[in-house]
Each structure stands twice: as structure tokens, then as C-alpha cells.
Amino acid sequence: MAKSMTFLIVTTLLALALAPLCFSHKTDGGYLYPHYYERSCPKALEIVKSVVAKAVAKEARMAASLIRVHFHDCFVKGCDGSILLDNSSTIISEKGSNPNRNSARGFNVVDDIKTALEKECPHTVSCADILAIAARDSSVLTGGPSWEVLLGRRDSRSASLSGSNNNIPAPNNTFPTILTKFKLKGLDIVDLVTLSGSHTIGKSRCTSFRQRLYNQSGNGQPDFTLDQSYARQLRKGCPQSGGDQNLFPLDFVTPTKFDNNYFKNLLASKGLLNSDQVLVTKSERSMELVKKYAENTELFFQQFPKSMIKMGNITPLTGSKGEIRKNCRKVNS
Ligand code: HEM
Ligand SMILES: *[C@@H]1O[C@H](CO)[C@@H](O)[C@H](O)[C@H]1NC(C)=O
Ligand SMILES: *[C@@H]1O[C@H](CO)[C@@H](O)[C@H](O)[C@H]1NC(C)=O
Ligand SMILES: *[C@@H]1O[C@H](CO)[C@@H](O)[C@H](O)[C@H]1NC(C)=O
């Protein structure tokens, strides 16, 4: 009697102790999958695509801006929509960080997508997932590859200004620093070269590459790894002082087409940012990959989805962590 009682108590306690493990495995599995909204919001993908398509038709650059926002979201506390939060009494917005200030954009389009989704299926699709889907759609709309987006991310209730300043590579970071920042997020040199291929579309401000034009290493000399006739041309629109916000295509050959011209430009010493050009000047392995992509669009288009999915998998909030924001700009009250 006493023995079976003890057995009962022990097994009950054991079951109670293990229960959270079982449940957490179900609810906090931590993995994402493509059909996450199939039942709860079957039209989600269609809705995102239609709003993105409208925005890109109005302004081609928006495709680039949306891909970049997903990147800047994922590198800070994972893909959790933290970049979308505005300043408030509890939030110091990542929008004010060095990489984002005066250059991250597309937030109104994200609002439009969220509004359309809230109308169709309230409180269901996360802002973090919206960014992942919009990035894929932006690739497709500009002629790039498509892929099945993994879904089920939830939204953070906080932002990290310091994370945004420190984790996202700067255009004048050295190659080892950039690679280290990718490795800290579980991405490798192949992901670095492949994802940098996003610079086949979109624009950069003068302030992000001026150093290369006038005073690359503090000796009053330009960056000689930059084609000097291209540099001369750039100096016309990017003076030594002033004109910080003047815009230049990252790929001057086909600025709104997602193709492999970015890699061809690098081989011609016509990468716009220092962080672009170092991919061929500072690492043999990286340079080999740039060559392959410049020769073979297919190869680039095969790897790009893989690296985007890998980036999209950076520490998402799943299960009961975080929340589904009603407004991407603020946490739910
Ligand atoms: C490897 C390190 C990277 C550095 C240092 C870097 C830096 C930059 C800079 C400085 C700009 C221009 C910002 C401005 O001056 O307004 C830019 C634009 C852009 N970046 Fe990157 N980037 C990197 C990687 C990536 C990755 C991984 C992606 C996407 C997966 C990406 C996507 C873009 C896009 C699409 C634009 C154009 C945005 C627009 O036109 O609104 N970049 N990047
Ligand atoms: C948020 O507020 C801080 C000061 O509290 C300010 O420095 C920063 O520029 C603001 N960010 C934005 C994006 O307005
Ligand atoms: C990189 O650019 C930043 C911002 O313009 C500047 O403060 C910093 O000195 C530069 N770093 C190097 C190593 O040139
Ligand atoms: C170049 O940069 C160095 C170090 O930042 C500075 O001392 C020097 O005055 C600059 N030269 C020119 C021509 O701007």
C-alpha cells in the first residue's frame, strides 16, 4: 500500500515536472513552416503580394527597401519585427540607429500590408512574417528568384538600438569585421557574398561611400580599389562636403533589376560601397564566389533563396513568446 502510494506520488510528480517540456515542445517548437497561415489566414500571402506589387509599381526602389528592412530586422534580436517599433514611452526605436537613420524605409508600405491583413484576419499575421514575405515578393517583382517563405514568427515587445548599431555591418567595416558580424548570426561566407547580391537593386546615400572618394585611409587619397573614372563620376554628385543624402544606384548598370550585374561590377572595380568591393579584394574564397556568380546567374539564383531562408531563421520568437502586434509600429497595450 505504502509502496504503491509512493509510486503514484513519484510518477505524478515526474509527470508534472515533465509536462512543461512536452507542451513547450509543441508550442515553442522554434521552427517555422510555409503553411503556417493556411487555415488562420489563407489569403495572407496573396494580400502581402498585392500591396507590395502596388508599392513597387509606384516606386521601383521600394523592392530594395523592403528587402533591406528584413535584413536589418533579423540582425537585431532575430527576425522579430523589432525594427518596426517607433519611439514611445517604453521603446527607443531602432529607426534612429546609424544603419537605419535617414536610410531605412518602407515602413508605410508595411503599415498598408498590416492594415489589409487586419481587415481580412485580425490579430493573426505577425509583422516579422510580413517582412519575410515582402522580401521574397520584392525579389520576384524585380526579376529575382522565388522561394517558399517559412512562417510563424511572432513580434517582439522590445527594440534594441545598440543591437542595431553594433550587429549590422557598416559600409566601411573591414572584410573580417563584416564576416564576423555574419558569423555571429550563424551565417557564413557564402551567405555573406550571396546576400550582398541584394545590392543589385536599390540606392545608397553619398554619405555611405564618400570616404572612398576623398580620404579612404586618412591620407587624403581616394580608394584605389575603386575604378578611378567611376570615382570621378561619383564625385560630381557626392562632393567632399554637403550632399550627404544624394542617392546613387548600388548597381549602376541595371539599378532596378535583380540580376547578377552587381557581381560583374565588383570584378570591374565598380562596387559602390567599400563593403561591396572588399568581397573581391580581401578574401580569395569570397572572390572565387563573386566570379562564379558573375559568370552564372543560375548559381546566384539557386543560393539566394537558401541564404535568405537562413537569414529569416535567425532566432525567431515562436509559440507563446512575443505577440502578434495589431500595429507594427507599437507593442500591444
Ligand atoms: C554585408 C554587409 C552589408 C553592408 C555593409 C551594407 C550596407 C548598406 C548600405 C550602406 C546601404 C545604403 C544605405 C544608405 O546610404 O542609404 C545599403 C543598401 C541596401 N542594402 Fe545593404 N549592406 C550589407 C548587406 C546587405 C544584405 C545582407 C542585404 C539583404 C539581404 C542588403 C540589402 C540592401 C538593399 C536592398 C539596399 C538598398 C536599399 C534601398 O534602396 O532602400 N544589404 N546597404
Ligand atoms: C527616439 O528618441 C530618441 C531620444 O529619446 C531620439 O534620439 C531618437 O532620434 C528618436 N528616434 C526616432 C527614430 O525618432
Ligand atoms: C567609418 O565611418 C564612420 C561614420 O562615417 C566614421 O566615424 C569612422 O571613422 C569610419 N571608420 C573608418 C575605419 O574609417
Ligand atoms: C583625411 O582623414 C584624416 C584622418 O581622419 C584627417 O586627419 C585629414 O585631415 C583628412 N584629409 C582630408 C584631405 O580630408
Tab-separated table of C-alpha atoms and ligand atoms in Angstrom:
chain	number	residue	atom	x	y	z
A	1	MET	CA	0.000	0.000	0.000
A	2	ALA	CA	2.661	2.456	1.106
A	3	LYS	CA	4.798	1.277	-1.772
A	4	SER	CA	2.150	1.842	-4.464
A	5	MET	CA	1.284	5.205	-2.885
A	6	THR	CA	4.917	6.230	-3.142
A	7	PHE	CA	4.954	5.031	-6.739
A	8	LEU	CA	1.856	7.094	-7.515
A	9	ILE	CA	3.294	10.204	-5.936
A	10	VAL	CA	6.621	9.814	-7.659
A	11	THR	CA	5.091	9.209	-11.097
A	12	THR	CA	2.657	12.083	-10.634
A	13	LEU	CA	5.433	14.432	-9.647
A	14	LEU	CA	7.518	13.204	-12.543
A	15	ALA	CA	4.668	13.730	-14.988
A	16	LEU	CA	4.070	17.218	-13.620
A	17	ALA	CA	7.747	18.019	-13.890
A	18	LEU	CA	7.999	16.791	-17.460
A	19	ALA	CA	4.713	18.223	-18.714
A	20	PRO	CA	6.081	21.681	-19.463
A	21	LEU	CA	8.808	20.071	-21.550
A	22	CYS	CA	6.253	18.214	-23.668
A	23	PHE	CA	3.993	21.233	-24.051
A	24	SER	CA	6.805	23.643	-24.708
A	25	HIS	CA	7.969	21.305	-27.420
A	26	LYS	CA	4.604	21.625	-29.065
A	27	THR	CA	4.022	25.326	-28.604
A	28	ASP	CA	7.584	26.619	-28.605
A	29	GLY	CA	8.973	24.255	-31.213
A	30	GLY	CA	11.043	27.115	-32.517
A	31	TYR	CA	10.695	26.101	-36.117
A	32	LEU	CA	8.914	27.869	-38.899
A	33	TYR	CA	6.981	26.347	-41.779
A	34	PRO	CA	5.483	27.579	-45.062
A	35	HIS	CA	1.794	26.772	-44.427
A	36	TYR	CA	1.568	28.436	-41.019
A	37	TYR	CA	-1.347	30.715	-42.043
A	38	GLU	CA	-3.072	28.223	-44.343
A	39	ARG	CA	-6.036	27.844	-42.004
A	40	SER	CA	-5.943	31.028	-39.961
A	41	CYS	CA	-5.442	33.414	-42.886
A	42	PRO	CA	-5.458	31.606	-46.221
A	43	LYS	CA	-5.217	34.838	-48.199
A	44	ALA	CA	-2.257	36.218	-46.245
A	45	LEU	CA	0.378	35.624	-48.920
A	46	GLU	CA	-1.854	36.965	-51.662
A	47	ILE	CA	-2.611	40.115	-49.684
A	48	VAL	CA	1.038	40.858	-48.935
A	49	LYS	CA	1.990	40.317	-52.552
A	50	SER	CA	-0.693	42.643	-53.883
A	51	VAL	CA	0.254	45.525	-51.579
A	52	VAL	CA	3.971	45.074	-52.315
A	53	ALA	CA	3.273	44.893	-56.061
A	54	LYS	CA	1.350	48.153	-55.926
A	55	ALA	CA	4.096	49.882	-53.964
A	56	VAL	CA	6.858	48.633	-56.280
A	57	ALA	CA	4.856	49.652	-59.364
A	58	LYS	CA	4.674	53.136	-57.892
A	59	GLU	CA	8.364	53.226	-56.970
A	60	ALA	CA	10.776	50.520	-58.150
A	61	ARG	CA	13.182	51.207	-55.290
A	62	MET	CA	10.629	50.054	-52.722
A	63	ALA	CA	11.530	46.424	-53.510
A	64	ALA	CA	15.086	47.090	-52.386
A	65	SER	CA	13.971	48.990	-49.306
A	66	LEU	CA	11.735	46.127	-48.168
A	67	ILE	CA	14.467	43.501	-48.587
A	68	ARG	CA	16.799	45.663	-46.533
A	69	VAL	CA	14.290	46.125	-43.697
A	70	HIS	CA	14.006	42.335	-43.317
A	71	PHE	CA	17.824	42.118	-43.113
A	72	HIS	CA	18.035	44.892	-40.531
A	73	ASP	CA	15.241	43.249	-38.566
A	74	CYS	CA	16.854	39.797	-38.499
A	75	PHE	CA	20.322	41.018	-37.431
A	76	VAL	CA	18.918	42.628	-34.277
A	77	LYS	CA	17.446	40.198	-31.711
A	78	GLY	CA	16.397	37.917	-34.580
A	79	CYS	CA	13.567	38.304	-37.089
A	80	ASP	CA	11.047	39.699	-34.623
A	81	GLY	CA	9.783	42.925	-36.168
A	82	SER	CA	11.800	44.959	-33.668
A	83	ILE	CA	12.927	47.396	-36.376
A	84	LEU	CA	9.320	48.441	-36.974
A	85	LEU	CA	8.714	49.823	-33.480
A	86	ASP	CA	8.569	53.601	-33.186
A	87	ASN	CA	9.784	55.619	-30.236
A	88	SER	CA	7.372	55.516	-27.310
A	89	SER	CA	7.448	55.688	-23.533
A	90	THR	CA	8.878	52.149	-23.390
A	91	ILE	CA	10.688	51.890	-26.750
A	92	ILE	CA	13.853	53.506	-28.086
A	93	SER	CA	13.383	52.913	-31.774
A	94	GLU	CA	15.961	51.114	-33.916
A	95	LYS	CA	14.949	53.531	-36.645
A	96	GLY	CA	17.330	56.048	-35.058
A	97	SER	CA	20.432	53.809	-35.345
A	98	ASN	CA	23.378	54.618	-37.621
A	99	PRO	CA	22.465	51.982	-40.218
A	100	ASN	CA	18.780	52.996	-40.248
A	101	ARG	CA	18.645	56.753	-39.674
A	102	ASN	CA	17.775	58.630	-42.895
A	103	SER	CA	18.040	55.433	-44.904
A	104	ALA	CA	15.785	52.580	-43.741
A	105	ARG	CA	12.447	52.979	-45.472
A	106	GLY	CA	9.321	51.103	-46.496
A	107	PHE	CA	7.565	51.451	-43.139
A	108	ASN	CA	4.444	52.973	-44.696
A	109	VAL	CA	4.169	50.002	-47.041
A	110	VAL	CA	4.446	47.642	-44.071
A	111	ASP	CA	1.619	49.629	-42.432
A	112	ASP	CA	-0.501	49.232	-45.565
A	113	ILE	CA	0.115	45.476	-45.597
A	114	LYS	CA	-0.735	45.203	-41.903
A	115	THR	CA	-3.940	47.209	-42.334
A	116	ALA	CA	-5.063	44.949	-45.185
A	117	LEU	CA	-4.249	41.820	-43.164
A	118	GLU	CA	-6.011	43.065	-40.029
A	119	LYS	CA	-9.121	43.601	-42.116
A	120	GLU	CA	-9.029	40.058	-43.537
A	121	CYS	CA	-7.925	38.180	-40.394
A	122	PRO	CA	-7.473	40.321	-37.297
A	123	HIS	CA	-4.590	39.733	-34.914
A	124	THR	CA	-3.185	36.786	-36.872
A	125	VAL	CA	-0.215	37.602	-39.112
A	126	SER	CA	2.913	38.894	-37.398
A	127	CYS	CA	4.833	41.951	-38.547
A	128	ALA	CA	8.029	39.873	-38.583
A	129	ASP	CA	6.429	37.455	-41.057
A	130	ILE	CA	5.176	40.367	-43.155
A	131	LEU	CA	8.808	41.462	-43.610
A	132	ALA	CA	9.928	37.965	-44.641
A	133	ILE	CA	7.107	37.609	-47.176
A	134	ALA	CA	7.564	41.146	-48.542
A	135	ALA	CA	11.296	40.479	-49.063
A	136	ARG	CA	10.545	37.388	-51.148
A	137	ASP	CA	7.885	39.228	-53.162
A	138	SER	CA	10.318	42.083	-53.749
A	139	SER	CA	12.886	39.699	-55.199
A	140	VAL	CA	10.324	38.156	-57.545
A	141	LEU	CA	8.889	41.519	-58.618
A	142	THR	CA	12.302	42.793	-59.690
A	143	GLY	CA	13.237	39.654	-61.626
A	144	GLY	CA	14.952	37.726	-58.847
A	145	PRO	CA	14.354	34.194	-57.595
A	146	SER	CA	11.336	32.977	-55.636
A	147	TRP	CA	11.137	30.625	-52.668
A	148	GLU	CA	8.699	29.279	-50.104
A	149	VAL	CA	8.834	31.605	-47.113
A	150	LEU	CA	8.946	29.889	-43.728
A	151	LEU	CA	6.397	31.412	-41.340
A	152	GLY	CA	5.290	31.510	-37.737
A	153	ARG	CA	7.482	34.272	-36.340
A	154	ARG	CA	5.981	36.390	-33.568
A	155	ASP	CA	6.654	40.040	-32.792
A	156	SER	CA	8.914	41.358	-30.069
A	157	ARG	CA	7.777	43.641	-27.302
A	158	SER	CA	11.092	45.493	-27.326
A	159	ALA	CA	13.693	47.013	-29.598
A	160	SER	CA	17.476	47.301	-29.349
A	161	LEU	CA	19.103	50.500	-30.537
A	162	SER	CA	22.556	49.266	-29.502
A	163	GLY	CA	21.979	45.949	-31.261
A	164	SER	CA	21.093	47.844	-34.406
A	165	ASN	CA	24.235	49.979	-34.163
A	166	ASN	CA	26.552	47.076	-33.361
A	167	ASN	CA	25.263	43.985	-35.190
A	168	ILE	CA	24.530	45.413	-38.617
A	169	PRO	CA	27.746	45.797	-40.641
A	170	ALA	CA	28.796	49.316	-41.642
A	171	PRO	CA	29.858	50.097	-45.208
A	172	ASN	CA	33.390	50.952	-44.077
A	173	ASN	CA	33.847	47.875	-41.868
A	174	THR	CA	36.762	45.650	-42.872
A	175	PHE	CA	36.116	42.298	-44.523
A	176	PRO	CA	36.969	40.333	-41.334
A	177	THR	CA	34.637	42.534	-39.267
A	178	ILE	CA	31.777	42.062	-41.727
A	179	LEU	CA	32.316	38.302	-41.851
A	180	THR	CA	32.437	38.162	-38.044
A	181	LYS	CA	29.128	40.030	-37.810
A	182	PHE	CA	27.568	37.479	-40.167
A	183	LYS	CA	29.062	34.534	-38.262
A	184	LEU	CA	27.660	35.873	-35.001
A	185	LYS	CA	24.240	35.421	-36.648
A	186	GLY	CA	25.016	31.892	-37.835
A	187	LEU	CA	25.705	32.967	-41.415
A	188	ASP	CA	28.855	32.046	-43.340
A	189	ILE	CA	30.975	33.481	-46.132
A	190	VAL	CA	28.676	32.004	-48.791
A	191	ASP	CA	25.695	33.739	-47.186
A	192	LEU	CA	27.682	36.981	-46.972
A	193	VAL	CA	28.571	37.044	-50.663
A	194	THR	CA	25.158	35.806	-51.770
A	195	LEU	CA	23.095	38.178	-49.642
A	196	SER	CA	25.322	41.117	-50.573
A	197	GLY	CA	23.988	40.370	-54.057
A	198	SER	CA	20.850	42.209	-52.879
A	199	HIS	CA	22.861	45.305	-53.759
A	200	THR	CA	21.924	44.521	-57.356
A	201	ILE	CA	18.949	46.789	-56.645
A	202	GLY	CA	18.406	49.889	-54.556
A	203	LYS	CA	20.308	53.018	-53.704
A	204	SER	CA	22.870	54.406	-51.319
A	205	ARG	CA	23.391	57.885	-49.996
A	206	CYS	CA	26.623	59.727	-50.719
A	207	THR	CA	27.482	59.702	-47.022
A	208	SER	CA	27.782	55.901	-47.065
A	209	PHE	CA	30.685	55.853	-49.557
A	210	ARG	CA	32.155	59.406	-49.577
A	211	GLN	CA	35.196	58.267	-47.609
A	212	ARG	CA	36.241	56.152	-50.600
A	213	LEU	CA	36.126	59.121	-52.952
A	214	TYR	CA	38.296	61.539	-50.979
A	215	ASN	CA	40.092	60.121	-47.982
A	216	GLN	CA	39.929	56.345	-47.818
A	217	SER	CA	42.636	55.720	-45.210
A	218	GLY	CA	43.118	59.154	-43.708
A	219	ASN	CA	45.937	60.153	-46.081
A	220	GLY	CA	43.847	62.370	-48.352
A	221	GLN	CA	43.835	59.725	-51.093
A	222	PRO	CA	40.818	58.006	-52.692
A	223	ASP	CA	40.274	54.259	-52.557
A	224	PHE	CA	42.348	52.854	-55.411
A	225	THR	CA	40.372	49.612	-55.424
A	226	LEU	CA	37.602	51.749	-56.929
A	227	ASP	CA	37.760	52.311	-60.694
A	228	GLN	CA	39.127	55.845	-60.896
A	229	SER	CA	36.986	57.014	-63.780
A	230	TYR	CA	33.884	55.726	-61.968
A	231	ALA	CA	35.153	57.540	-58.853
A	232	ARG	CA	35.464	60.787	-60.818
A	233	GLN	CA	31.870	60.432	-61.929
A	234	LEU	CA	30.683	59.732	-58.378
A	235	ARG	CA	32.496	62.796	-57.005
A	236	LYS	CA	30.318	65.023	-59.217
A	237	GLY	CA	27.214	64.082	-57.250
A	238	CYS	CA	28.931	63.368	-53.946
A	239	PRO	CA	31.019	66.398	-53.013
A	240	GLN	CA	33.591	66.396	-50.227
A	241	SER	CA	31.169	68.290	-48.027
A	242	GLY	CA	27.418	68.547	-48.420
A	243	GLY	CA	25.127	66.344	-50.447
A	244	ASP	CA	25.050	63.653	-47.764
A	245	GLN	CA	21.613	62.447	-48.811
A	246	ASN	CA	22.268	62.406	-52.579
A	247	LEU	CA	21.332	58.996	-53.948
A	248	PHE	CA	23.295	56.642	-56.198
A	249	PRO	CA	22.353	53.222	-57.559
A	250	LEU	CA	24.175	50.343	-55.877
A	251	ASP	CA	24.267	48.647	-59.304
A	252	PHE	CA	24.692	51.443	-61.875
A	253	VAL	CA	24.168	49.056	-64.837
A	254	THR	CA	20.693	47.653	-64.051
A	255	PRO	CA	19.633	49.570	-60.912
A	256	THR	CA	16.102	48.183	-60.623
A	257	LYS	CA	16.642	44.686	-61.968
A	258	PHE	CA	17.517	41.803	-59.675
A	259	ASP	CA	20.301	40.122	-61.657
A	260	ASN	CA	23.993	39.282	-61.334
A	261	ASN	CA	25.311	42.626	-62.565
A	262	TYR	CA	26.329	43.520	-59.022
A	263	PHE	CA	28.946	40.776	-59.158
A	264	LYS	CA	30.120	41.821	-62.620
A	265	ASN	CA	30.541	45.367	-61.299
A	266	LEU	CA	32.702	44.119	-58.444
A	267	LEU	CA	35.046	42.387	-60.895
A	268	ALA	CA	35.278	45.698	-62.802
A	269	SER	CA	36.199	47.546	-59.558
A	270	LYS	CA	32.859	49.324	-59.671
A	271	GLY	CA	31.298	48.268	-56.411
A	272	LEU	CA	29.755	51.370	-54.822
A	273	LEU	CA	30.369	50.630	-51.146
A	274	ASN	CA	33.676	49.656	-49.603
A	275	SER	CA	31.857	46.638	-48.122
A	276	ASP	CA	30.970	45.602	-51.672
A	277	GLN	CA	34.450	45.914	-53.137
A	278	VAL	CA	36.210	44.070	-50.283
A	279	LEU	CA	34.371	40.924	-51.388
A	280	VAL	CA	36.872	40.690	-54.257
A	281	THR	CA	39.916	42.418	-52.768
A	282	LYS	CA	40.224	40.933	-49.290
A	283	SER	CA	39.365	37.255	-49.494
A	284	GLU	CA	40.271	34.617	-52.033
A	285	ARG	CA	37.234	32.473	-51.204
A	286	SER	CA	34.845	35.329	-51.445
A	287	MET	CA	36.418	36.464	-54.717
A	288	GLU	CA	36.036	32.980	-56.238
A	289	LEU	CA	32.349	33.028	-55.372
A	290	VAL	CA	31.867	36.523	-56.840
A	291	LYS	CA	33.461	35.222	-60.075
A	292	LYS	CA	31.124	32.244	-60.186
A	293	TYR	CA	28.031	34.409	-59.653
A	294	ALA	CA	29.241	36.910	-62.279
A	295	GLU	CA	29.515	34.055	-64.772
A	296	ASN	CA	26.394	32.181	-63.785
A	297	THR	CA	23.137	33.857	-62.783
A	298	GLU	CA	21.542	30.458	-62.147
A	299	LEU	CA	24.040	29.688	-59.434
A	300	PHE	CA	23.332	33.018	-57.712
A	301	PHE	CA	19.574	32.481	-58.038
A	302	GLN	CA	19.887	28.982	-56.556
A	303	GLN	CA	21.800	30.104	-53.497
A	304	PHE	CA	19.986	33.392	-52.810
A	305	PRO	CA	16.780	31.708	-51.536
A	306	LYS	CA	18.804	29.374	-49.328
A	307	SER	CA	20.678	32.242	-47.727
A	308	MET	CA	17.508	34.335	-47.360
A	309	ILE	CA	15.785	31.444	-45.593
A	310	LYS	CA	18.822	31.024	-43.344
A	311	MET	CA	18.728	34.733	-42.513
A	312	GLY	CA	14.977	34.523	-41.938
A	313	ASN	CA	15.563	31.754	-39.409
A	314	ILE	CA	17.706	33.882	-37.092
A	315	THR	CA	16.259	33.344	-33.589
A	316	PRO	CA	12.574	33.934	-34.298
A	317	LEU	CA	10.074	34.243	-31.465
A	318	THR	CA	7.655	31.325	-31.716
A	319	GLY	CA	4.930	29.615	-29.731
A	320	SER	CA	3.840	31.810	-26.863
A	321	LYS	CA	6.842	34.133	-26.963
A	322	GLY	CA	6.268	37.706	-28.045
A	323	GLU	CA	2.928	38.674	-29.537
A	324	ILE	CA	1.089	39.373	-32.767
A	325	ARG	CA	1.153	43.148	-32.977
A	326	LYS	CA	-2.001	44.904	-34.099
A	327	ASN	CA	0.023	47.875	-35.293
A	328	CYS	CA	3.562	47.140	-36.459
A	329	ARG	CA	4.783	50.458	-35.021
A	330	LYS	CA	3.868	49.727	-31.403
A	331	VAL	CA	3.567	46.903	-28.931
A	332	ASN	CA	0.052	45.823	-27.933
A	333	SER	CA	-1.164	47.518	-24.786
B	1	HEM	C1	27.451	42.800	-45.984
B	1	HEM	C2	27.245	43.878	-45.281
B	1	HEM	C3	26.342	44.990	-45.733
B	1	HEM	C4	26.621	46.300	-45.630
B	1	HEM	C5	27.857	46.922	-45.038
B	1	HEM	C6	25.514	47.014	-46.209
B	1	HEM	C7	25.410	48.386	-46.272
B	1	HEM	C8	24.449	49.066	-46.968
B	1	HEM	C9	24.415	50.496	-47.133
B	1	HEM	C10	25.412	51.459	-46.531
B	1	HEM	C11	23.356	50.796	-47.924
B	1	HEM	C12	22.930	52.176	-48.370
B	1	HEM	C13	22.268	52.890	-47.227
B	1	HEM	C14	22.165	54.378	-47.465
B	1	HEM	O1	23.181	55.027	-47.550
B	1	HEM	O2	21.045	54.897	-47.547
B	1	HEM	C15	22.704	49.559	-48.242
B	1	HEM	C16	21.586	49.447	-49.023
B	1	HEM	C17	20.941	48.267	-49.253
B	1	HEM	N1	21.240	47.045	-48.698
B	1	HEM	FE1	22.934	46.561	-47.744
B	1	HEM	N2	24.602	46.120	-46.651
B	1	HEM	C18	25.048	44.868	-46.375
B	1	HEM	C19	24.374	43.683	-46.605
B	1	HEM	C20	23.100	43.604	-47.095
B	1	HEM	C21	22.275	42.433	-47.049
B	1	HEM	C22	22.676	41.115	-46.396
B	1	HEM	C23	21.104	42.749	-47.659
B	1	HEM	C24	19.871	41.916	-47.874
B	1	HEM	C25	19.758	40.651	-47.615
B	1	HEM	C26	21.206	44.133	-48.078
B	1	HEM	C27	20.255	44.813	-48.793
B	1	HEM	C28	20.346	46.141	-49.170
B	1	HEM	C29	19.458	46.781	-50.104
B	1	HEM	C30	18.368	46.093	-50.900
B	1	HEM	C31	19.822	48.124	-50.146
B	1	HEM	C32	19.124	49.246	-50.926
B	1	HEM	C33	18.029	49.822	-50.033
B	1	HEM	C34	17.221	50.957	-50.640
B	1	HEM	O3	17.424	51.351	-51.781
B	1	HEM	O4	16.345	51.466	-49.912
B	1	HEM	N3	22.413	44.625	-47.698
B	1	HEM	N4	23.386	48.519	-47.647
B	2	LIG	C1	13.792	58.379	-30.424
B	2	LIG	O1	14.030	59.168	-29.312
B	2	LIG	C2	15.406	59.467	-29.064
B	2	LIG	C3	15.510	60.295	-27.799
B	2	LIG	O2	14.787	59.722	-26.796
B	2	LIG	C4	15.983	60.249	-30.207
B	2	LIG	O3	17.354	60.468	-30.016
B	2	LIG	C5	15.793	59.460	-31.498
B	2	LIG	O4	16.207	60.204	-32.600
B	2	LIG	C6	14.322	59.067	-31.669
B	2	LIG	N1	14.238	58.164	-32.803
B	2	LIG	C7	13.476	58.411	-33.847
B	2	LIG	C8	13.507	57.363	-34.937
B	2	LIG	O5	12.763	59.378	-33.972
B	3	LIG	C1	33.634	54.713	-40.762
B	3	LIG	O1	32.624	55.691	-40.921
B	3	LIG	C2	32.231	56.303	-39.715
B	3	LIG	C3	31.000	57.139	-40.000
B	3	LIG	O2	31.195	57.958	-41.108
B	3	LIG	C4	33.404	57.094	-39.164
B	3	LIG	O3	33.037	57.729	-37.967
B	3	LIG	C5	34.555	56.140	-38.915
B	3	LIG	O4	35.686	56.852	-38.520
B	3	LIG	C6	34.895	55.330	-40.165
B	3	LIG	N1	35.828	54.278	-39.817
B	3	LIG	C7	36.934	54.049	-40.500
B	3	LIG	C8	37.795	52.921	-40.034
B	3	LIG	O5	37.287	54.711	-41.452
B	4	LIG	C1	41.701	62.653	-44.012
B	4	LIG	O1	41.390	61.992	-42.808
B	4	LIG	C2	42.354	62.228	-41.803
B	4	LIG	C3	42.028	61.324	-40.612
B	4	LIG	O2	40.660	61.273	-40.365
B	4	LIG	C4	42.315	63.720	-41.435
B	4	LIG	O3	43.247	63.985	-40.406
B	4	LIG	C5	42.656	64.516	-42.673
B	4	LIG	O4	42.521	65.906	-42.409
B	4	LIG	C6	41.755	64.142	-43.840
B	4	LIG	N1	42.258	64.753	-45.054
B	4	LIG	C7	41.455	65.372	-45.921
B	4	LIG	C8	42.112	65.913	-47.155
B	4	LIG	O5	40.272	65.484	-45.773
